[in-house]
């Protein structure tokens, strides 16, 4: 049932892409993932995540059968960059459930918290290697550490599936050139940024331009700047507006590290400084949008009337806000497709099969029109 809903939404989604941004975060414009967009899909999760996910599940079932149903004996090590991250909490819960559904034993799945510290995570990877796990699924603390991580995991002859934080293109190319059992499963963050911009664009300049100066004044609250998701969402949300012919002015662009409390104080300060000139608040994720909403309400502003607010992830609380009109919209970051895709890729490796080096899935734009359906799906 969940899958059907996803496919209906995906049929309505549109991908654009390009450049821009304010606050000087253009580091991503020539980056890696640039060649890995929605059209360079892997064999587990494709542009239409729903049917592909079904196919992937079938493929995983077949792989499990072919492996003689012995997945229960396989040891899986999972490294998460930080347990306190809301979205990664949904992701790891779904990943564990799905691995168990596919036949792994709960006792053989070990999920560890990197506590947002690469040295801690590297130690955890070393431990997994010395314990002799059969496969590793890694959400790196720093994407830039991927080369070092890959080298040690490949040297130990353990297949590796990266999730959520995409390594550089040159790193992915290395896996391909060497024929290593390493892959990345995730979404193209440019698509989520574009959708955020479209959520505002679709309202029309007349609606959003409250001070009537012919342009849109906005605040940007960014996630961890080392993370390509933060870089692309910052860049492409604004680009969607400028591509749509709208003039923009960035009043403030600050790093909230994906955290609700940090975003709350950033937005409270920005509203204090720029007052009614703030027409739009872009947050790179929903946790920060929830913090922004607290600041907006404390400042006596009303979303949908005198200010507009968008996030990414489709956390339940944010979806409830979209339904209530206290958030303009969000973008569904499909943790089902991503976690299932990662598990299916791991199973294929365990079964001696190959994976594409990049396995993609799609985001879904969420407005008050479809927020209830998405909420029914994620709950
Ligand atoms: C993003 C997500 C954020 C945060 C981040 C961690 O995809 O939108 O909320 O979880 O991943 O890397």
XYZ file of C-alpha atoms and ligand atoms in Angstrom:
391
model
C 0.000 0.000 0.000
C 2.815 2.330 0.869
C 4.450 1.624 -2.447
C 1.348 2.537 -4.428
C 1.089 5.899 -2.761
C 4.716 6.602 -3.487
C 4.318 5.824 -7.160
C 1.312 8.133 -7.483
C 3.334 10.947 -5.968
C 6.320 10.203 -8.107
C 4.238 10.435 -11.234
C 3.514 14.022 -10.283
C 7.074 15.002 -9.502
C 9.283 16.927 -11.843
C 13.004 17.227 -11.743
C 14.756 20.382 -12.821
C 18.306 21.361 -11.996
C 20.815 24.185 -12.318
C 22.919 26.663 -10.318
C 22.835 29.664 -7.915
C 22.456 30.284 -4.200
C 23.127 33.056 -1.788
C 25.384 33.246 1.202
C 28.284 31.896 -0.790
C 27.743 28.186 -0.700
C 28.428 27.235 -4.266
C 30.978 24.572 -3.519
C 28.705 21.900 -4.879
C 28.053 23.328 -8.285
C 30.587 21.196 -10.093
C 30.471 18.318 -7.715
C 30.483 14.702 -8.079
C 26.869 13.878 -7.735
C 26.464 16.053 -10.777
C 26.874 13.061 -12.977
C 24.786 10.886 -10.801
C 21.356 12.413 -11.056
C 18.055 10.779 -11.432
C 18.918 9.446 -14.849
C 21.941 7.509 -13.730
C 20.078 4.942 -11.769
C 21.189 1.687 -10.370
C 19.507 -1.646 -10.518
C 17.737 -1.573 -7.179
C 15.941 1.730 -6.910
C 15.278 3.737 -10.011
C 13.451 6.915 -11.005
C 10.182 5.287 -10.147
C 11.096 4.154 -6.691
C 7.903 2.269 -6.053
C 7.893 -0.414 -8.723
C 11.679 -0.533 -8.618
C 11.519 -1.061 -4.908
C 9.109 -3.923 -5.483
C 11.446 -5.377 -8.078
C 14.338 -4.866 -5.732
C 12.462 -6.741 -3.007
C 11.746 -9.575 -5.408
C 15.379 -9.600 -6.418
C 16.404 -9.663 -2.776
C 14.014 -12.547 -2.087
C 15.531 -14.430 -4.988
C 19.014 -13.606 -3.752
C 18.146 -14.812 -0.272
C 16.755 -18.045 -1.711
C 19.779 -18.524 -3.940
C 22.048 -18.045 -0.949
C 20.297 -21.064 0.531
C 18.285 -18.948 2.951
C 21.371 -18.558 5.126
C 21.092 -14.785 5.635
C 20.283 -15.552 9.264
C 23.942 -16.469 9.741
C 25.310 -13.335 8.086
C 26.622 -10.527 10.254
C 25.760 -6.970 9.250
C 27.560 -3.939 10.652
C 25.737 -0.613 10.315
C 27.431 2.716 11.096
C 25.154 5.741 11.524
C 26.769 9.179 11.679
C 24.659 10.286 14.646
C 21.734 8.560 16.409
C 20.185 11.834 17.577
C 19.448 12.866 13.968
C 15.651 12.585 13.440
C 15.776 11.490 9.831
C 18.535 8.929 10.370
C 16.496 7.528 13.265
C 13.649 6.771 10.851
C 16.154 5.411 8.356
C 17.929 3.030 10.740
C 14.640 1.752 12.236
C 13.337 0.908 8.779
C 16.692 -0.591 7.751
C 16.757 -2.941 10.726
C 13.136 -4.032 10.238
C 13.667 -4.654 6.558
C 16.891 -6.632 7.096
C 15.015 -8.858 9.551
C 12.136 -9.245 7.076
C 14.646 -10.401 4.472
C 15.907 -13.160 6.773
C 18.763 -11.659 8.807
C 18.761 -12.432 12.506
C 18.285 -9.419 14.796
C 21.223 -10.647 16.876
C 23.497 -10.454 13.844
C 22.637 -6.848 12.998
C 24.763 -4.364 14.922
C 23.996 -0.665 14.518
C 26.399 1.832 16.075
C 26.289 5.576 16.754
C 29.204 7.581 15.348
C 28.196 10.492 17.609
C 29.021 12.873 14.747
C 32.712 12.175 15.200
C 34.725 10.590 12.383
C 37.409 9.236 14.717
C 34.740 7.418 16.746
C 33.194 6.002 13.598
C 36.552 4.910 12.198
C 37.174 2.973 15.418
C 33.759 1.330 15.037
C 34.595 0.303 11.474
C 37.920 -1.177 12.669
C 35.996 -3.177 15.284
C 33.525 -4.482 12.723
C 36.449 -5.549 10.522
C 38.179 -7.407 13.336
C 34.883 -9.079 14.296
C 34.650 -10.332 10.708
C 31.241 -8.955 9.718
C 29.990 -10.174 6.342
C 28.820 -6.802 5.031
C 29.011 -3.150 6.117
C 26.421 -0.394 5.621
C 27.974 3.001 6.364
C 26.528 6.491 6.761
C 29.828 8.376 7.004
C 30.319 11.205 9.466
C 32.462 12.974 6.865
C 31.913 12.107 3.220
C 35.513 13.141 2.642
C 36.665 10.174 4.752
C 35.134 7.735 2.288
C 38.418 6.977 0.534
C 40.106 5.888 3.767
C 37.057 3.906 4.838
C 36.748 2.189 1.465
C 40.423 1.218 1.451
C 40.319 -0.526 4.795
C 36.996 -2.272 4.156
C 38.021 -3.457 0.693
C 41.379 -4.667 2.080
C 39.395 -6.788 4.561
C 37.351 -8.180 1.643
C 34.038 -6.981 3.086
C 31.351 -5.633 0.741
C 30.350 -2.050 1.507
C 27.147 -0.057 0.996
C 27.317 3.686 1.665
C 24.085 5.471 2.576
C 22.797 9.032 2.998
C 26.071 10.982 2.627
C 27.355 10.585 -0.866
C 31.102 10.267 -1.408
C 32.802 12.289 -4.156
C 32.399 11.240 -7.744
C 36.128 10.463 -7.989
C 35.701 8.024 -5.101
C 32.755 6.291 -6.773
C 34.784 6.112 -9.973
C 37.545 4.313 -8.064
C 35.080 1.583 -7.024
C 34.083 1.132 -10.642
C 37.657 1.193 -11.964
C 38.744 -1.448 -9.474
C 35.581 -3.548 -9.718
C 35.130 -3.381 -5.942
C 31.994 -4.488 -4.116
C 31.169 -0.950 -3.001
C 28.083 1.124 -3.807
C 26.167 4.219 -2.699
C 22.388 4.255 -2.196
C 20.682 7.635 -1.882
C 18.694 10.459 -3.419
C 19.974 13.369 -5.486
C 19.787 16.359 -3.140
C 19.536 18.787 -6.051
C 16.068 17.420 -6.671
C 14.968 18.181 -3.084
C 16.338 21.727 -3.300
C 14.562 22.326 -6.571
C 11.300 21.083 -5.077
C 11.688 23.438 -2.113
C 12.097 26.364 -4.494
C 9.094 25.229 -6.513
C 6.944 25.128 -3.381
C 7.509 28.893 -3.112
C 7.489 29.569 -6.867
C 4.090 27.886 -7.204
C 2.568 30.404 -4.780
C 3.414 33.251 -7.172
C 5.405 36.434 -6.569
C 2.276 38.486 -5.753
C 1.455 36.168 -2.857
C 4.947 35.883 -1.372
C 6.244 39.418 -1.962
C 4.672 40.903 1.155
C 6.657 44.137 1.098
C 5.858 44.636 -2.585
C 9.411 45.417 -3.691
C 9.246 42.982 -6.611
C 11.605 40.403 -5.136
C 11.612 37.673 -2.525
C 13.644 38.230 0.626
C 14.641 34.976 2.320
C 16.567 33.385 5.159
C 18.501 30.147 4.520
C 19.217 27.692 7.345
C 21.755 25.100 6.271
C 22.546 21.588 7.481
C 26.087 20.373 8.104
C 28.075 22.184 5.391
C 30.322 19.164 4.776
C 27.233 17.303 3.622
C 26.371 17.442 -0.056
C 22.646 17.421 0.833
C 23.054 20.763 2.607
C 25.110 22.251 -0.211
C 22.714 21.221 -2.962
C 19.511 22.106 -1.120
C 20.874 25.578 -0.400
C 21.872 26.100 -3.995
C 18.973 24.547 -5.861
C 16.111 25.918 -3.750
C 17.158 29.436 -4.695
C 17.957 28.442 -8.248
C 14.413 27.184 -8.773
C 13.180 30.689 -7.930
C 15.646 32.524 -10.137
C 15.058 30.042 -12.962
C 11.385 30.849 -12.548
C 12.207 34.498 -13.242
C 11.974 35.680 -9.631
C 14.444 38.125 -8.206
C 15.695 37.112 -4.767
C 17.572 38.693 -1.900
C 19.335 36.630 0.732
C 19.049 38.331 4.128
C 20.793 35.632 6.127
C 22.424 32.272 5.375
C 23.624 30.328 8.407
C 24.489 26.814 9.450
C 22.021 25.076 11.782
C 23.706 21.631 11.500
C 20.366 19.859 10.897
C 19.370 20.742 14.496
C 16.039 22.178 15.626
C 17.421 24.247 18.507
C 20.167 25.828 16.404
C 17.670 26.760 13.698
C 15.318 28.256 16.252
C 17.926 30.698 17.489
C 19.210 31.506 13.981
C 15.707 32.352 12.770
C 14.794 34.227 15.954
C 17.865 36.438 15.474
C 17.243 36.945 11.774
C 13.613 37.882 12.381
C 14.762 40.290 15.069
C 17.212 41.874 12.647
C 15.194 41.926 9.428
C 11.630 41.944 10.769
C 8.817 42.017 8.234
C 11.249 41.965 5.320
C 11.655 38.215 5.795
C 9.220 36.622 3.370
C 10.560 33.063 3.095
C 12.486 30.750 5.412
C 14.261 27.880 3.646
C 15.513 25.115 5.940
C 17.657 22.281 4.600
C 15.611 19.809 6.678
C 12.400 19.533 8.703
C 14.027 19.387 12.124
C 15.368 22.881 11.456
C 12.042 23.979 9.947
C 10.347 22.975 13.199
C 12.812 25.186 15.078
C 12.213 27.989 12.579
C 8.468 27.667 13.137
C 8.918 28.122 16.891
C 10.865 31.332 16.211
C 8.327 32.532 13.630
C 5.436 32.023 16.034
C 7.331 33.637 18.913
C 7.876 36.675 16.680
C 4.122 36.941 16.104
C 4.353 36.000 12.419
C 1.913 33.667 10.665
C 3.005 31.089 8.094
C 0.819 31.223 5.003
C -0.182 34.816 5.727
C 2.891 36.966 6.168
C 5.758 34.463 5.828
C 6.438 31.111 4.093
C 8.409 28.140 5.444
C 9.728 24.997 3.763
C 11.810 22.004 4.886
C 12.858 18.550 3.680
C 12.334 14.994 5.048
C 8.570 14.797 5.740
C 8.921 14.096 9.451
C 5.460 13.356 10.930
C 5.454 16.574 12.936
C 6.292 18.632 9.867
C 3.560 16.888 7.848
C 1.076 17.766 10.581
C 2.224 21.379 10.266
C 1.770 21.296 6.499
C -1.758 19.949 6.997
C -2.476 22.659 9.600
C -0.983 25.347 7.334
C 1.783 26.215 9.793
C 4.380 25.015 7.285
C 4.125 25.861 3.586
C 5.485 22.518 2.438
C 8.201 19.921 2.702
C 9.876 17.265 0.558
C 9.576 13.559 1.338
C 13.042 12.033 1.788
C 12.139 8.419 1.093
C 13.753 6.443 3.895
C 11.806 3.346 2.832
C 13.297 3.261 -0.676
C 16.759 4.208 0.617
C 16.931 1.661 3.444
C 15.389 -1.120 1.371
C 17.707 -0.278 -1.522
C 20.714 -0.446 0.798
C 19.665 -3.789 2.287
C 18.918 -5.247 -1.146
C 22.338 -4.131 -2.400
C 23.968 -5.760 0.645
C 22.100 -8.993 -0.053
C 23.217 -8.992 -3.668
C 26.838 -8.585 -2.577
C 26.454 -11.424 -0.063
C 25.063 -13.551 -2.854
C 28.123 -12.912 -4.991
C 26.319 -10.540 -7.340
C 27.386 -7.063 -8.436
C 25.641 -3.726 -7.859
C 25.715 -0.505 -9.800
C 28.054 2.010 -8.131
C 25.242 4.510 -7.589
C 21.693 3.473 -6.719
C 19.252 6.375 -6.815
C 15.760 7.108 -5.623
C 13.402 10.080 -5.834
C 12.177 12.767 -3.488
C 8.474 13.738 -3.446
C 7.178 17.302 -3.164
C 4.681 17.690 -0.302
C 2.011 20.396 -0.042
C -1.264 20.532 1.881
C -2.760 18.589 -1.061
C -0.845 15.368 -0.402
C 0.538 15.800 3.154
C -2.155 13.591 4.713
C -1.424 10.760 2.287
C 2.289 11.000 2.977
C 1.594 11.065 6.719
C -0.558 7.915 6.404
C 2.347 6.293 4.597
C 5.118 7.228 6.996
C 3.242 6.636 10.238
C 19.620 14.412 5.057
C 18.390 14.706 5.877
C 18.774 15.452 7.109
C 19.866 14.715 7.856
C 21.018 14.405 6.935
C 22.073 13.606 7.634
O 19.282 13.675 3.912
O 17.500 15.473 5.130
O 17.641 15.634 7.946
O 19.331 13.518 8.340
O 20.550 13.693 5.803
O 23.139 13.324 6.771
